[in-house]
Amino acid sequence: MTTMMVLVYGTILISVLFTEQVYAANLMATKSRLFNELLIAHNREISPQNSFDEPVKVKMSLVLSRIIELDRTNMLTIETYKRYTWEDYRFAWNPEDFGGLTTIHLPVVDIWTPERDLRLYYGSEYSIDQSASSGYASVRNNGLISMLTRPASRTTAQCVSDDADRTVRNCSFVYGLWSYGSNEVEFSAAEKPVDTRLFAGNINFELLSSTAERKQVTHPDDPSIINDELAFTVNLKSNDIASYKYEYATGSANSHFLHERLTHPCTTVVLILMGLIANILIS
């Protein structure tokens, strides 16, 4: 009886393992077949605009990773990623024809992406690691594509100090597509324009708020082209140490910065107590 049970359980185990291996092999074969069918005739140089009356709708969000520095000229440098979503009808398929597969990952270098035409205006941006690969885009069977750029970028833009509070700065990062007009690609911000889920915080700055504004502008080289621009604004409040370092570097530490602290009520109390102690010691 015992030997029979061992044979039965052994047979069941072998059958399960064999079935899993067959399923894995079939899944890999299905993915390979779908991968080849999607890319075999795909031209990444052509945008997925399927109608003259319907532009490709691209949504973008700025993913904030780190605040690097605020220099003496009020230029803020941050570390960011960018997330895009759009639809490409050429990547739609029927899941029933591919074993129920509804998602596949395609190399970014092999497909059309808005990132290739993106420009940062009024600032500078460069990739942290030029040798790193561009990664993959997630593609759904309805043609919806989601892409998070990698590696991260160092992005620098000008900040403006708030008139009411000099420790608050409004920093705008303005992006736009250089070649595509708004009649070809409609460029807008995602529902959450600045994503802070990867932001670990900064001891020198507090992130107060973030917004995005879309506007249409005339292309500088061709007035007949109207482009979409997205201005991502980050509002930061610097702590006392960061404020002092900035104002000292810009030469205003002995004026506005020190004036505020010398006129602070606590400073006044300390000065009065020091004067009383001095009078007692002298007498």
Coordinates of C-alpha atoms in Angstrom, one line a residue:
M1 CA 0.0 0.0 0.0
T2 CA 2.8 2.4 0.9
T3 CA 4.7 1.6 -2.3
M4 CA 1.5 2.2 -4.3
M5 CA 0.9 5.6 -2.6
V6 CA 4.5 6.7 -3.4
L7 CA 4.1 5.8 -7.0
V8 CA 0.8 7.7 -7.2
Y9 CA 2.2 10.8 -5.6
G10 CA 5.3 10.6 -7.7
T11 CA 3.3 10.4 -10.9
I12 CA 1.2 13.4 -9.9
L13 CA 4.3 15.4 -9.0
I14 CA 6.0 14.6 -12.4
S15 CA 2.8 15.5 -14.2
V16 CA 2.5 18.9 -12.4
L17 CA 6.2 19.7 -13.2
F18 CA 5.8 18.7 -16.8
T19 CA 2.6 20.7 -17.2
E20 CA 4.3 23.8 -15.7
Q21 CA 7.3 23.4 -18.0
V22 CA 5.0 23.1 -21.0
Y23 CA 3.0 26.1 -19.9
A24 CA 6.2 28.2 -19.5
A25 CA 7.5 27.1 -22.9
N26 CA 4.1 28.0 -24.5
L27 CA 4.0 31.4 -22.8
M28 CA 7.5 32.2 -24.0
A29 CA 6.6 31.1 -27.5
T30 CA 3.4 33.2 -27.4
K31 CA 5.3 36.3 -26.2
S32 CA 7.9 35.8 -28.9
R33 CA 5.2 35.5 -31.6
L34 CA 3.4 38.6 -30.4
F35 CA 6.7 40.6 -30.0
N36 CA 7.7 39.7 -33.6
E37 CA 4.2 40.5 -35.0
L38 CA 4.1 44.0 -33.3
L39 CA 7.6 45.1 -34.4
I40 CA 8.3 43.3 -37.7
A41 CA 6.8 46.2 -39.8
H42 CA 6.9 48.9 -37.2
N43 CA 8.6 52.2 -38.1
R44 CA 9.6 54.1 -34.9
E45 CA 10.1 57.3 -36.9
I46 CA 6.4 57.7 -37.7
S47 CA 4.0 58.9 -35.0
P48 CA 0.9 56.9 -34.3
Q49 CA -1.5 59.6 -35.6
N50 CA -4.3 57.7 -37.3
S51 CA -6.4 60.7 -38.5
F52 CA -5.7 64.3 -39.5
D53 CA -8.5 65.3 -37.2
E54 CA -7.3 63.4 -34.2
P55 CA -3.8 64.1 -32.7
V56 CA -2.0 61.6 -30.6
K57 CA -2.8 62.4 -27.0
V58 CA 0.3 62.3 -24.8
K59 CA 0.2 62.8 -21.1
M60 CA 3.3 63.5 -19.1
S61 CA 4.2 63.7 -15.4
L62 CA 7.5 64.7 -13.8
V63 CA 8.8 62.2 -11.3
L64 CA 10.8 64.0 -8.6
S65 CA 13.6 61.9 -7.1
R66 CA 16.0 64.3 -5.4
I67 CA 16.7 68.0 -4.8
I68 CA 20.4 68.4 -5.6
E69 CA 21.1 72.1 -4.9
L70 CA 20.0 75.7 -5.1
D71 CA 22.9 77.9 -6.3
R72 CA 23.7 81.6 -5.7
T73 CA 21.9 82.6 -9.0
N74 CA 18.6 80.9 -7.8
M75 CA 19.0 78.0 -10.2
L76 CA 17.5 74.8 -8.8
T77 CA 18.9 71.4 -9.8
I78 CA 16.8 68.3 -9.3
E79 CA 17.0 64.6 -10.2
T80 CA 14.0 63.5 -12.1
Y81 CA 12.4 60.8 -14.2
K82 CA 9.5 61.3 -16.7
R83 CA 6.4 59.2 -17.2
Y84 CA 4.4 59.2 -20.4
T85 CA 1.2 57.5 -21.5
W86 CA -0.2 57.5 -25.0
E87 CA -2.0 55.2 -27.4
D88 CA -0.6 53.6 -30.5
Y89 CA -3.2 51.7 -32.6
R90 CA -0.4 49.7 -34.3
F91 CA 0.2 47.8 -31.0
A92 CA -3.4 46.6 -30.5
W93 CA -4.1 42.9 -30.6
N94 CA -6.8 40.3 -29.7
P95 CA -5.8 38.5 -26.5
E96 CA -7.6 35.4 -27.7
D97 CA -5.1 35.0 -30.5
F98 CA -2.2 35.0 -28.0
G99 CA -3.3 32.7 -25.2
G100 CA -5.0 35.5 -23.2
L101 CA -1.9 37.7 -23.1
T102 CA -2.9 41.3 -22.4
T103 CA 0.4 43.0 -21.7
I104 CA 3.9 42.9 -23.2
H105 CA 7.0 45.0 -22.7
L106 CA 8.7 46.4 -25.7
P107 CA 12.2 48.1 -25.9
V108 CA 11.9 51.9 -25.9
V109 CA 14.6 52.1 -28.7
D110 CA 12.3 50.2 -31.1
I111 CA 9.1 52.2 -30.8
W112 CA 7.9 55.8 -31.4
T113 CA 8.1 57.8 -28.1
P114 CA 7.4 61.5 -27.3
E115 CA 10.7 61.5 -25.3
R116 CA 12.8 61.6 -28.5
D117 CA 11.3 65.0 -29.5
L118 CA 11.0 66.5 -26.0
R119 CA 12.9 69.8 -25.1
L120 CA 13.4 71.6 -21.9
Y121 CA 13.2 75.4 -22.3
Y122 CA 14.9 78.0 -20.2
G123 CA 17.1 75.4 -18.4
S124 CA 19.4 72.4 -18.9
E125 CA 19.0 68.7 -18.6
Y126 CA 21.4 65.7 -19.0
S127 CA 21.2 62.0 -18.4
I128 CA 23.1 60.8 -15.3
D129 CA 24.3 57.6 -16.9
Q130 CA 24.8 57.9 -20.7
S131 CA 25.8 54.2 -20.9
A132 CA 22.5 52.9 -19.3
S133 CA 19.8 51.4 -21.6
S134 CA 16.5 53.2 -22.1
G135 CA 14.5 50.3 -20.7
Y136 CA 11.1 49.1 -21.7
A137 CA 7.6 50.4 -22.3
S138 CA 4.5 48.6 -21.0
V139 CA 2.0 48.0 -23.8
R140 CA -1.6 46.9 -23.3
N141 CA -3.6 45.0 -25.9
N142 CA -5.7 48.1 -26.6
G143 CA -2.6 50.0 -27.7
L144 CA -2.2 51.9 -24.4
I145 CA 1.5 52.6 -23.7
S146 CA 3.1 53.6 -20.4
M147 CA 6.7 54.5 -20.2
L148 CA 9.0 55.6 -17.3
T149 CA 12.3 57.1 -18.6
R150 CA 15.6 55.8 -17.4
P151 CA 18.2 56.5 -16.3
A152 CA 17.4 59.6 -14.2
S153 CA 18.1 63.1 -15.4
R154 CA 19.7 66.1 -13.7
T155 CA 17.5 69.0 -14.5
T156 CA 18.2 72.7 -13.8
A157 CA 15.8 75.7 -14.1
Q158 CA 15.4 79.2 -12.8
C159 CA 13.6 79.9 -9.5
V160 CA 11.8 83.1 -8.4
S161 CA 11.7 84.2 -4.8
D162 CA 8.3 84.9 -3.3
D163 CA 7.8 88.6 -2.5
A164 CA 5.9 87.8 0.7
D165 CA 8.3 85.2 2.0
R166 CA 11.9 85.2 0.7
T167 CA 12.4 81.6 2.0
V168 CA 9.8 80.4 -0.6
R169 CA 10.8 79.9 -4.2
N170 CA 8.8 79.0 -7.3
C171 CA 10.7 76.9 -9.8
S172 CA 9.3 76.2 -13.2
F173 CA 10.5 73.5 -15.6
V174 CA 9.1 74.1 -19.1
Y175 CA 8.9 71.2 -21.6
G176 CA 7.6 71.1 -25.1
L177 CA 7.8 68.9 -28.3
W178 CA 10.1 70.6 -30.8
S179 CA 8.9 69.0 -34.1
Y180 CA 5.3 68.1 -33.5
G181 CA 2.6 70.7 -33.6
S182 CA -0.5 70.4 -31.4
N183 CA -2.5 69.2 -34.4
E184 CA -0.2 66.2 -34.5
V185 CA 0.5 65.5 -30.8
E186 CA -1.6 66.9 -28.0
F187 CA 0.8 67.3 -25.1
S188 CA -0.8 67.7 -21.7
A189 CA -0.1 66.9 -18.0
A190 CA -1.1 63.8 -16.2
E191 CA -3.7 63.8 -13.5
K192 CA -0.9 64.0 -11.0
P193 CA 1.6 66.3 -12.8
V194 CA 4.5 66.0 -10.3
D195 CA 4.9 62.6 -8.8
T196 CA 6.6 62.6 -5.5
R197 CA 6.4 58.9 -4.6
L198 CA 10.2 58.5 -5.2
F199 CA 11.1 61.7 -3.4
A200 CA 12.8 61.0 -0.1
G201 CA 12.7 64.5 1.2
N202 CA 15.5 67.1 1.8
I203 CA 16.8 68.5 5.1
N204 CA 17.2 72.0 3.5
F205 CA 13.9 72.3 1.7
E206 CA 10.3 71.6 2.2
L207 CA 8.1 70.8 -0.8
L208 CA 5.0 73.0 -0.4
S209 CA 3.1 72.2 -3.6
S210 CA 3.5 71.5 -7.3
T211 CA 1.4 72.3 -10.3
A212 CA 1.4 72.1 -14.1
E213 CA 0.1 74.6 -16.7
R214 CA -0.4 73.9 -20.4
K215 CA -0.2 76.6 -23.0
Q216 CA 0.1 76.9 -26.8
V217 CA 3.0 78.8 -28.3
T218 CA 4.2 79.6 -31.9
H219 CA 7.2 77.6 -33.0
P220 CA 10.3 79.8 -33.1
D221 CA 11.4 78.5 -36.6
D222 CA 8.0 78.2 -38.2
P223 CA 5.1 80.5 -37.2
S224 CA 2.6 78.2 -38.9
I225 CA 3.2 75.5 -36.2
I226 CA 1.6 75.8 -32.8
N227 CA 3.2 73.8 -30.1
D228 CA 2.0 72.7 -26.7
E229 CA 4.2 73.6 -23.7
L230 CA 4.0 72.2 -20.2
A231 CA 5.3 74.3 -17.2
F232 CA 5.8 72.1 -14.1
T233 CA 6.1 74.4 -11.1
V234 CA 7.6 73.3 -7.8
N235 CA 7.2 75.5 -4.8
L236 CA 9.9 75.1 -2.1
K237 CA 10.5 76.5 1.3
S238 CA 14.0 76.6 2.5
N239 CA 14.9 76.3 6.2
D240 CA 16.9 78.9 8.1
I241 CA 20.3 77.3 7.3
A242 CA 19.6 77.0 3.6
S243 CA 18.3 80.6 3.5
Y244 CA 21.4 81.9 5.3
K245 CA 23.7 80.0 3.0
Y246 CA 21.9 81.3 -0.1
E247 CA 21.7 85.0 1.1
Y248 CA 25.3 84.9 2.4
A249 CA 26.4 83.6 -1.0
T250 CA 24.5 86.3 -2.9
G251 CA 25.8 89.1 -0.6
S252 CA 22.5 89.9 1.2
A253 CA 23.2 88.2 4.5
N254 CA 24.2 91.4 6.2
S255 CA 21.1 93.2 5.0
H256 CA 17.7 91.6 4.8
F257 CA 18.6 88.2 6.3
L258 CA 20.3 89.6 9.4
H259 CA 17.8 92.4 9.8
E260 CA 15.0 89.9 10.1
R261 CA 16.8 88.0 12.8
L262 CA 18.0 91.1 14.8
T263 CA 14.4 92.4 14.9
H264 CA 13.0 89.0 15.9
P265 CA 11.2 89.2 19.4
C266 CA 13.4 86.5 20.8
T267 CA 16.6 88.4 19.8
T268 CA 15.3 91.5 21.5
V269 CA 14.7 89.6 24.8
V270 CA 18.2 88.1 24.6
L271 CA 19.8 91.6 24.1
I272 CA 17.9 93.1 27.0
L273 CA 19.0 90.2 29.3
M274 CA 22.6 90.6 28.2
G275 CA 22.4 94.4 28.9
L276 CA 21.0 93.7 32.4
I277 CA 23.7 91.2 33.2
A278 CA 26.4 93.6 31.9
N279 CA 25.0 96.4 34.2
I280 CA 25.1 94.0 37.2
L281 CA 28.6 93.0 36.6
I282 CA 29.8 96.6 36.1
S283 CA 28.1 97.8 39.4

